[in-house]
mmCIF file of C-alpha atoms and ligand atoms in Angstrom:
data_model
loop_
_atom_site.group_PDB
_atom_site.id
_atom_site.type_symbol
_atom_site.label_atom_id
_atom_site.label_comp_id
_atom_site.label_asym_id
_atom_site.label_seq_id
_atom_site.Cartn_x
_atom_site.Cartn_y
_atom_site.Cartn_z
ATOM 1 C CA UNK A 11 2.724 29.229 -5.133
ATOM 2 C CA UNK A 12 1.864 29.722 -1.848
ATOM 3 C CA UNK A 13 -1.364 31.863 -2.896
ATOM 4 C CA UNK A 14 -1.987 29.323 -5.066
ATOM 5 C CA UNK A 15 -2.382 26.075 -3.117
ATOM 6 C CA UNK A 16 -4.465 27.777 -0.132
ATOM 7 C CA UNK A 17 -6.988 28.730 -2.651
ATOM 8 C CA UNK A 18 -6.645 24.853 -3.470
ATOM 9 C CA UNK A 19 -7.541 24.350 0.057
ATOM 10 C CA UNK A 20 -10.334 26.207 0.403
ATOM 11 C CA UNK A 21 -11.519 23.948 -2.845
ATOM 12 C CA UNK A 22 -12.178 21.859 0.186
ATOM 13 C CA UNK A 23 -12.868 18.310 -1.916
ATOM 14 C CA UNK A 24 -9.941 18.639 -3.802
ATOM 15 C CA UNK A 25 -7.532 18.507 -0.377
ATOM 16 C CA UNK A 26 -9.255 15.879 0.721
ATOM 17 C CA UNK A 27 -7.841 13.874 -2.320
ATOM 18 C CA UNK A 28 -4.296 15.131 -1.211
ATOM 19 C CA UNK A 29 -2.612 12.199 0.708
ATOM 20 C CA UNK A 30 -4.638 9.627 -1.957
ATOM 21 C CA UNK A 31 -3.374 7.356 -4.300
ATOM 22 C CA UNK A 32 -4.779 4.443 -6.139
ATOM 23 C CA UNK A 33 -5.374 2.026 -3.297
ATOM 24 C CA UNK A 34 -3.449 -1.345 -3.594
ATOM 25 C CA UNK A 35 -2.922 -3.637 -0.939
ATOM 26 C CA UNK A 36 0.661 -5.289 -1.528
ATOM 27 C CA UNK A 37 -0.199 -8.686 -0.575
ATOM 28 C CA UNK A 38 1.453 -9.068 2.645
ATOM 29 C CA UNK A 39 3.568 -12.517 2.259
ATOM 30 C CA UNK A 40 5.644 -12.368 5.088
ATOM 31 C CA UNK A 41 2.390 -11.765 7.660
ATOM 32 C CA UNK A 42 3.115 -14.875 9.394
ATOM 33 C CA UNK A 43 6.981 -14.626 10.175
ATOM 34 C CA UNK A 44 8.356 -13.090 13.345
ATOM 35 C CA UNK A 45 8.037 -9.240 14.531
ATOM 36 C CA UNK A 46 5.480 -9.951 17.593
ATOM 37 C CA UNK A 47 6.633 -12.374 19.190
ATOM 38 C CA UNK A 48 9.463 -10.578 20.968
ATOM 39 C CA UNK A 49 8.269 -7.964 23.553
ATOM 40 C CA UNK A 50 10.482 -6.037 26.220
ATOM 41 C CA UNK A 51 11.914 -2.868 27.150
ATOM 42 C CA UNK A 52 10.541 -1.162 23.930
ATOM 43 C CA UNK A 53 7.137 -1.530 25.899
ATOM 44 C CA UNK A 54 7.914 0.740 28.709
ATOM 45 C CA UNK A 55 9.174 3.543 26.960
ATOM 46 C CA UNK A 56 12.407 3.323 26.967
ATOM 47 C CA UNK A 57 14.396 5.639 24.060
ATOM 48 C CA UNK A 58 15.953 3.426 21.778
ATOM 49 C CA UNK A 59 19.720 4.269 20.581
ATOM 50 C CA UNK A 60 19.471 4.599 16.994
ATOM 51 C CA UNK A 61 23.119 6.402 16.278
ATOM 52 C CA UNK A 62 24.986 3.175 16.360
ATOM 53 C CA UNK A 63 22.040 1.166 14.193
ATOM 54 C CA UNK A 64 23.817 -0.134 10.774
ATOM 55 C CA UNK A 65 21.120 0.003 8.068
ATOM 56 C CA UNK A 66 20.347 -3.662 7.108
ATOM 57 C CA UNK A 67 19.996 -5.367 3.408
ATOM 58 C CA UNK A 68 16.836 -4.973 1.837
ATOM 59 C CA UNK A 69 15.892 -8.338 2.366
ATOM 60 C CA UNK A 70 15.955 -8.716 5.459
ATOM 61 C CA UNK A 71 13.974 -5.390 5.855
ATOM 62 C CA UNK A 72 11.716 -6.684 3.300
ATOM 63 C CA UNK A 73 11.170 -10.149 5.588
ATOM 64 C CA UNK A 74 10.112 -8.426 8.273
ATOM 65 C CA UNK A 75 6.507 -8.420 9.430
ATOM 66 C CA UNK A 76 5.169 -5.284 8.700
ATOM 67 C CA UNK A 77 4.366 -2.660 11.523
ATOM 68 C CA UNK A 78 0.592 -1.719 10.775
ATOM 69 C CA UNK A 79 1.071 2.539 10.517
ATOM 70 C CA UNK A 80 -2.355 4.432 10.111
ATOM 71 C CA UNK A 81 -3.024 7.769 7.961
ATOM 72 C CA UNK A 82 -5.203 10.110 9.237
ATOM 73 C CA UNK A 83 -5.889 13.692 8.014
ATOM 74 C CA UNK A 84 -9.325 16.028 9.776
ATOM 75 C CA UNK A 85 -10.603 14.529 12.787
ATOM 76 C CA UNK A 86 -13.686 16.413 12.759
ATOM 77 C CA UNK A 87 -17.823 16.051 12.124
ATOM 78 C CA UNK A 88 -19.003 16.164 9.023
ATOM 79 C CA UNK A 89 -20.257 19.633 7.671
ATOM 80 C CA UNK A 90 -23.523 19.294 4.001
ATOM 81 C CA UNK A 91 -20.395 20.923 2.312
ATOM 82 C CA UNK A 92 -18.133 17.958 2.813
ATOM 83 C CA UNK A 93 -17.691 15.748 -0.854
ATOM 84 C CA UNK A 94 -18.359 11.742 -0.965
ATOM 85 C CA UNK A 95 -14.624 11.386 -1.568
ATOM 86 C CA UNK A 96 -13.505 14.218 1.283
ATOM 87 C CA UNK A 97 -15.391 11.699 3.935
ATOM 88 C CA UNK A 98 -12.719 9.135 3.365
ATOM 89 C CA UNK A 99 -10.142 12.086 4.909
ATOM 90 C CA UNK A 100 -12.220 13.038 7.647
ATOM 91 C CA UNK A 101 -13.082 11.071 10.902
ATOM 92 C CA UNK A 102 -15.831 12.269 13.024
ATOM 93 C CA UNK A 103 -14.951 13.122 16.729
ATOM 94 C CA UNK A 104 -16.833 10.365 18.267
ATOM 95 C CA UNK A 105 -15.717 7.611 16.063
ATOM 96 C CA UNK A 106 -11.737 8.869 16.372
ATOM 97 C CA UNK A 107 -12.327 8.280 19.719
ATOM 98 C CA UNK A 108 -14.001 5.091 19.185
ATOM 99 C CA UNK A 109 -10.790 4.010 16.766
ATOM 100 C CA UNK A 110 -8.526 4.821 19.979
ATOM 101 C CA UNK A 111 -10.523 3.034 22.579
ATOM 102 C CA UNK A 112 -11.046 0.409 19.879
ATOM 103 C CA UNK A 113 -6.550 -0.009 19.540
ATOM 104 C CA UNK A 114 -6.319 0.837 23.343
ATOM 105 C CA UNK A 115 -9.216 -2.155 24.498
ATOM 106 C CA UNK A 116 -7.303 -4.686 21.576
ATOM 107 C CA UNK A 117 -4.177 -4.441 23.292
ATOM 108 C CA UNK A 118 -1.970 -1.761 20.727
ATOM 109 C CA UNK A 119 0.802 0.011 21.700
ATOM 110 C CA UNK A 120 1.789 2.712 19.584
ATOM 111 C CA UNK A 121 5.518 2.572 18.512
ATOM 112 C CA UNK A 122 7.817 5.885 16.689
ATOM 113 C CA UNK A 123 10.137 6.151 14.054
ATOM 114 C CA UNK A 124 13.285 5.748 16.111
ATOM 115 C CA UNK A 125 11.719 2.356 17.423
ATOM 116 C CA UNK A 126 10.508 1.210 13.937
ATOM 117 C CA UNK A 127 13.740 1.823 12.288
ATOM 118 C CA UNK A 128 15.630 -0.259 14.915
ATOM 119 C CA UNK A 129 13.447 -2.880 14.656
ATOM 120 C CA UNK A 130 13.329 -3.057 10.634
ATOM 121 C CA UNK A 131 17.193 -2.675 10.936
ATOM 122 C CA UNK A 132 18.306 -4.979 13.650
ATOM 123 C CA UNK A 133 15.170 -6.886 14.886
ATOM 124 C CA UNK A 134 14.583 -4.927 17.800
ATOM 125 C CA UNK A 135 12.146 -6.174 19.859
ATOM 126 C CA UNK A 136 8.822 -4.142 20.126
ATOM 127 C CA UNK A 137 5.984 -3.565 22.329
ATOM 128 C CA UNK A 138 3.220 -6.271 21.843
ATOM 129 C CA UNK A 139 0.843 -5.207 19.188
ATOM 130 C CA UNK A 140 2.508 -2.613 18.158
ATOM 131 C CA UNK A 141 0.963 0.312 15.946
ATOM 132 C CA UNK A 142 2.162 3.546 14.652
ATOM 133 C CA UNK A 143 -0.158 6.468 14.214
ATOM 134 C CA UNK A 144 0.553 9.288 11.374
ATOM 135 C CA UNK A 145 -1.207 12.349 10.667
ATOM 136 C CA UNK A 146 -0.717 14.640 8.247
ATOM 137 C CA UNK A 147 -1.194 18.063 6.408
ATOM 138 C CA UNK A 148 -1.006 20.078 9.640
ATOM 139 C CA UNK A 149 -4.768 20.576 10.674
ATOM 140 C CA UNK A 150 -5.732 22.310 13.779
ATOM 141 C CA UNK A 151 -7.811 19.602 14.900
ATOM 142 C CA UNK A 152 -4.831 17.032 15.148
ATOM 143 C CA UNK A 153 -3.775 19.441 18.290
ATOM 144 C CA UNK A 154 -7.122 19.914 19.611
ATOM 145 C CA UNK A 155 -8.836 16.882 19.008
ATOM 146 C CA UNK A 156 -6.190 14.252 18.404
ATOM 147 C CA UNK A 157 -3.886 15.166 21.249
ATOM 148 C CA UNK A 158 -5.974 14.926 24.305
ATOM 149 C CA UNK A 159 -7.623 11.455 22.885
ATOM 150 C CA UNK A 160 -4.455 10.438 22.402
ATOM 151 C CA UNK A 161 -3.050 11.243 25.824
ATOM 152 C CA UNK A 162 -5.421 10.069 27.608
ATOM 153 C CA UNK A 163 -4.468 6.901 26.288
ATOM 154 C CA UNK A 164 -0.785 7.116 26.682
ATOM 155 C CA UNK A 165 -0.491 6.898 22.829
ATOM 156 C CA UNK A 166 2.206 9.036 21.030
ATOM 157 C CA UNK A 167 1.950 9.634 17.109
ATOM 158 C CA UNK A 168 3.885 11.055 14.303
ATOM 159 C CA UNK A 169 2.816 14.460 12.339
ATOM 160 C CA UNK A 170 3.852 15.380 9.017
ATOM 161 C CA UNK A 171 3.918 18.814 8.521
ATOM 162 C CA UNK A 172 2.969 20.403 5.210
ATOM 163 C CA UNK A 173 5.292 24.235 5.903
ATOM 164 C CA UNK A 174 2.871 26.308 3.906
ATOM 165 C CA UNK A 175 0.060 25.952 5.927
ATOM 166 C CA UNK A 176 1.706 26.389 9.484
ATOM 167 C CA UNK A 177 -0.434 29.421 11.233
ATOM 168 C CA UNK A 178 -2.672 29.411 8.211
ATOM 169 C CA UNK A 179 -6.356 30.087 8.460
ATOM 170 C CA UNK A 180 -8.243 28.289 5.841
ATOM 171 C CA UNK A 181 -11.808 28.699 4.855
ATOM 172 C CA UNK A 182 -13.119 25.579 5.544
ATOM 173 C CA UNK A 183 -9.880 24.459 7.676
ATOM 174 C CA UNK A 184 -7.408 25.507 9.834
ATOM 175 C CA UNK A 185 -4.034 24.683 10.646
ATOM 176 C CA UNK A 186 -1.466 24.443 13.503
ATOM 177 C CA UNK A 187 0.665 27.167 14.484
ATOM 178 C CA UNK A 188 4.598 26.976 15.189
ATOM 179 C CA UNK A 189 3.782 26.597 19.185
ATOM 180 C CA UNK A 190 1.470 23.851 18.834
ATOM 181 C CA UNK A 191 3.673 21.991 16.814
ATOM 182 C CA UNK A 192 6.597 22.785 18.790
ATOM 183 C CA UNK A 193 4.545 21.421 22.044
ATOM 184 C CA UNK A 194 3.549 17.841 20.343
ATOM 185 C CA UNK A 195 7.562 17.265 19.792
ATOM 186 C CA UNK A 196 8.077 18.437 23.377
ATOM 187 C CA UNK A 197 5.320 16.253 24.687
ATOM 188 C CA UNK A 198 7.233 12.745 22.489
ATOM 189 C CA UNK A 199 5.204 12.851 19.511
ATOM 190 C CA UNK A 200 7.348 13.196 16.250
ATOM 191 C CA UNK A 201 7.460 15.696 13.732
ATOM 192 C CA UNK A 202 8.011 14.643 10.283
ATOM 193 C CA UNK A 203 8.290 16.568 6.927
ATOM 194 C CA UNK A 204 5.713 16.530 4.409
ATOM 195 C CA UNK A 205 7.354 19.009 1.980
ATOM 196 C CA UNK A 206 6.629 22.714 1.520
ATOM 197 C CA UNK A 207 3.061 23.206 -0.232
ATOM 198 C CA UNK A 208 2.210 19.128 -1.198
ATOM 199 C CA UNK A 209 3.855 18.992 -4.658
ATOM 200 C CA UNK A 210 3.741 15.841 -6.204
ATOM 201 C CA UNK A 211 7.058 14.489 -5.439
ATOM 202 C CA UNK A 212 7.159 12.131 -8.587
ATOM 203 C CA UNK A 213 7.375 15.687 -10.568
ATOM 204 C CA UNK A 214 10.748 17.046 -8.464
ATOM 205 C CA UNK A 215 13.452 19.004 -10.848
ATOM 206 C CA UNK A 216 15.357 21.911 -10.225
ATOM 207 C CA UNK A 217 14.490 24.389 -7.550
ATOM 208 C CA UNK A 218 11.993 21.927 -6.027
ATOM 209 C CA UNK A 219 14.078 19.701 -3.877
ATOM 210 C CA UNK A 220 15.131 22.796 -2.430
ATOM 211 C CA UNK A 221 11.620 24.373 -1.893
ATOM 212 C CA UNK A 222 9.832 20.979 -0.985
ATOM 213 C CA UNK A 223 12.921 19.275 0.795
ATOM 214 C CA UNK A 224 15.596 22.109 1.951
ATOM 215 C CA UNK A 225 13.378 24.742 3.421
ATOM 216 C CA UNK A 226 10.661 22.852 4.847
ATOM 217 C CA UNK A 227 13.497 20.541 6.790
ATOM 218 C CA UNK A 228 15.131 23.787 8.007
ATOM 219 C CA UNK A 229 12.216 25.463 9.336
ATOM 220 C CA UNK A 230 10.641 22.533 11.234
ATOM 221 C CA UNK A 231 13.940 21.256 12.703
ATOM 222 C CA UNK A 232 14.151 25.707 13.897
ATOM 223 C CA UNK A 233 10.350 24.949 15.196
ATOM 224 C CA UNK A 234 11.533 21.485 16.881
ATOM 225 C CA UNK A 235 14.928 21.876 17.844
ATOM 226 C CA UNK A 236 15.023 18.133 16.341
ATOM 227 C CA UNK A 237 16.613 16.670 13.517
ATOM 228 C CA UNK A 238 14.645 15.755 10.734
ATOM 229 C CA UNK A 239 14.896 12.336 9.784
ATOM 230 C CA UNK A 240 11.265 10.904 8.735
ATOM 231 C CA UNK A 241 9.403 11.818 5.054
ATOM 232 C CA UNK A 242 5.899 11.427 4.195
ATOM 233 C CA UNK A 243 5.207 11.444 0.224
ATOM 234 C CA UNK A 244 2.235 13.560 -0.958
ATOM 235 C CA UNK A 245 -0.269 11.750 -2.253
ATOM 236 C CA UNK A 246 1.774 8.823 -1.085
ATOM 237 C CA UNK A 247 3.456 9.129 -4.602
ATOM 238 C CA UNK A 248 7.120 8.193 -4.964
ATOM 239 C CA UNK A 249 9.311 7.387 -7.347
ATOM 240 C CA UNK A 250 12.713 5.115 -6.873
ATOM 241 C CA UNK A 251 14.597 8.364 -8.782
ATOM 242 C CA UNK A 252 14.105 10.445 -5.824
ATOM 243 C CA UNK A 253 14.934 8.294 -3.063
ATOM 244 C CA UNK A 254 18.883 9.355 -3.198
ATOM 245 C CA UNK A 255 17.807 12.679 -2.620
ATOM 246 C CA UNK A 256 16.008 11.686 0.167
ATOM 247 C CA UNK A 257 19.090 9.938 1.640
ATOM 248 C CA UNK A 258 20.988 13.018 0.843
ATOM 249 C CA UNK A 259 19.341 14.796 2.880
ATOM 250 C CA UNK A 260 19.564 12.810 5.964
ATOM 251 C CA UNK A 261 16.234 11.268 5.952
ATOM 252 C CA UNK A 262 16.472 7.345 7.538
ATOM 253 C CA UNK A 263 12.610 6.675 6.342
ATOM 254 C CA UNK A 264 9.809 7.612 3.987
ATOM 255 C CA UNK A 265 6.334 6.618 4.173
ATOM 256 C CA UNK A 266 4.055 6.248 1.447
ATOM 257 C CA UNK A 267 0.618 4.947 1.076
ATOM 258 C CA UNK A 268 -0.162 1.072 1.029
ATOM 259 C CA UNK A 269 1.025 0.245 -2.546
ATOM 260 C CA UNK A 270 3.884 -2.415 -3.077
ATOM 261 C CA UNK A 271 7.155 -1.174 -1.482
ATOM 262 C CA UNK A 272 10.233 -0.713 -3.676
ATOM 263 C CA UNK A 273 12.583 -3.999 -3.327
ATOM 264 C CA UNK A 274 15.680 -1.884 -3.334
ATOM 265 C CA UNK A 275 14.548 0.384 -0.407
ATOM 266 C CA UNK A 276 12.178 -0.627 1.653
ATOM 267 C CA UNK A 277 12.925 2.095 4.102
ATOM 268 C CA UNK A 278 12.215 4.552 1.906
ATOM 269 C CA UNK A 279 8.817 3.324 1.069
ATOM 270 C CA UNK A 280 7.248 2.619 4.060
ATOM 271 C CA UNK A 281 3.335 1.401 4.278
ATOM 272 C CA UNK A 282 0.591 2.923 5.685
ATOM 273 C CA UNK A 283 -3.490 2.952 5.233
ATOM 274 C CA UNK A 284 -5.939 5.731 5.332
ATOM 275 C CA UNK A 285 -8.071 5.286 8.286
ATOM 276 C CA UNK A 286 -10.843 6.019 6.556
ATOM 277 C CA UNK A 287 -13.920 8.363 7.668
ATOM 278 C CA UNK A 288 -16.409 5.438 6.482
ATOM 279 C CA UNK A 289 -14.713 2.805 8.758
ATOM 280 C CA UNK A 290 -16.727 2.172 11.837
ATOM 281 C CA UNK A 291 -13.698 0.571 14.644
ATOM 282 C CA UNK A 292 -14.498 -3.028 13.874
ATOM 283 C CA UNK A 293 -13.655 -2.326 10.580
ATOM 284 C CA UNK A 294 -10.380 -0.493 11.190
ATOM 285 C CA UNK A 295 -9.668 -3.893 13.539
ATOM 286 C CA UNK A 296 -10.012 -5.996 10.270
ATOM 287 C CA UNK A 297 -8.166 -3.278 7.725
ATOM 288 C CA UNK A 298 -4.934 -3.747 10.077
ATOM 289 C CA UNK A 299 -5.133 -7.455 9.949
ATOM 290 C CA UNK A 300 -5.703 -7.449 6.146
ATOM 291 C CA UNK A 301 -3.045 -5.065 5.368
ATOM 292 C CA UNK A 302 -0.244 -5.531 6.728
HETATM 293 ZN ZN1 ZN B 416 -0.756 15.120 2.672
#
């Protein structure tokens, strides 16, 4: 298994498909109502006390504005080897940094999962503008490029760790090691779980909630110290079947991609868009209006 999805890596191309699915845009019908136009405490930092937070009805979740939460995977130049499709996964260097500045000069604040779920829950106010940045499948350059552009910024973000890959050395990428991970939950980012080795999650039976869910939640929350309690989907693929398994397992939230979340729970199929490798900053600025 294990042998068996680096290989897939080294495919290159075919990873780059990994946190894709069909692109819809759920057409966004609450945009106008509330969210923004409360901003306090949550601006400055402050931790938010989640232990006491009752999970709300799933229409009231559902009324909420939605939070705009970015995907990214490499943050790196492109290399001749790189596929038309892989570009979408990749942001160059200078134009990450661009995106940043770009959210920093527009007035963002980034916002994390404990802060999200208290506002979906109980209307929480937020920061102004708030944003929430995600990266996933473990690359090296989310510690060496992302973090410092994101410090200097004040910004804190939310990784989803694929286990498999932790320490790996792939041919055409590489990955983060148990330290650096352990260091971006020290330094306030979160660490989320993004199974074992990317299995679909739609296909779960058997052994595989304890491969993709069990272990993987075990060893990061050994590498973090934390408690895990957010879920990204691979491919963004979900299915309402698995959510209670989910829930089971003490996860609060689950993020997919930016199809049309599941009217029963909302929580459990959070939105996000790919920031795309293609998207110059101006048109991230517009793909955050439209979408969410
Ligand atoms: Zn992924």
């Amino acid at each position: 298994m294990k042998y068996s999805f680096l290989t897939l890596i080294t495919a290159g191309a075919i990873l780059f498909a990994s946190c894709q699915s069909k692109s819809q845009t759920e057409n966004s019908a609450n945009k106008d109502s509330a969210a923004q136009s409360t901003k306090t405490e949550a601006s400055t930092g402050t931790p938010v006390d989640v232990s006491k937070i009752k999970v709300a009805d799933a229409k009231t979740i559902l009324a909420r504005k939605q939070v705009p939460i970015l995907c990214y995977h490499q943050v790196r130049n492109w290399k001749p080897t790189d596929g038309k499709v892989g570009k979408d996964y990749i942001v160059e260097i200078q134009n990450f940094k661009d995106q940043m500045k770009m959210l920093a000069d527009s007035g963002y604040h980034t916002i994390l999962p404990d802060q999200l779920y208290a506002y979906l829950n109980t209307g929480a106010a937020l920061p102004s503008k708030p944003i929430m940045l995600t990266f996933d499948d473990t690359d090296l350059d989310q510690f060496t490029i992302v973090r410092p552009t994101l410090d200097k910024l004040g910004y804190k973000a939310v990784y989803f760790i694929m286990t498999v890959s932790i320490g790996k050395k792939g041919k055409f990428v590489d990955y983060m090691s148990k330290e650096q991970i352990k260091q971006l939950s020290d330094e306030g980012n979160v660490i989320g779980s993004h199974t074992y080795d990317h299995k679909n999650f739609k296909k779960y039976a058997g052994k595989d909630w304890e491969e993709q869910l069990d272990k993987p939640t075990k060893k990061l929350e050994e590498i973090t110290g934390k408690k895990m309690t957010e879920f990204a989907y691979p491919f963004g693929l979900w299915n309402a079947e698995g959510i209670p398994e989910l829930k089971k397992r003490g996860f609060r939230m689950a993020f997919q991609l930016s199809t049309k979340r599941d009217e029963k729970d909302p929580l459990f199929t959070i939105r996000r868009i790919i920031a795309s490798g293609y998207w110059s900053p101006k048109t991230l600025s517009n793909s955050i209006k439209n979408s969410f």
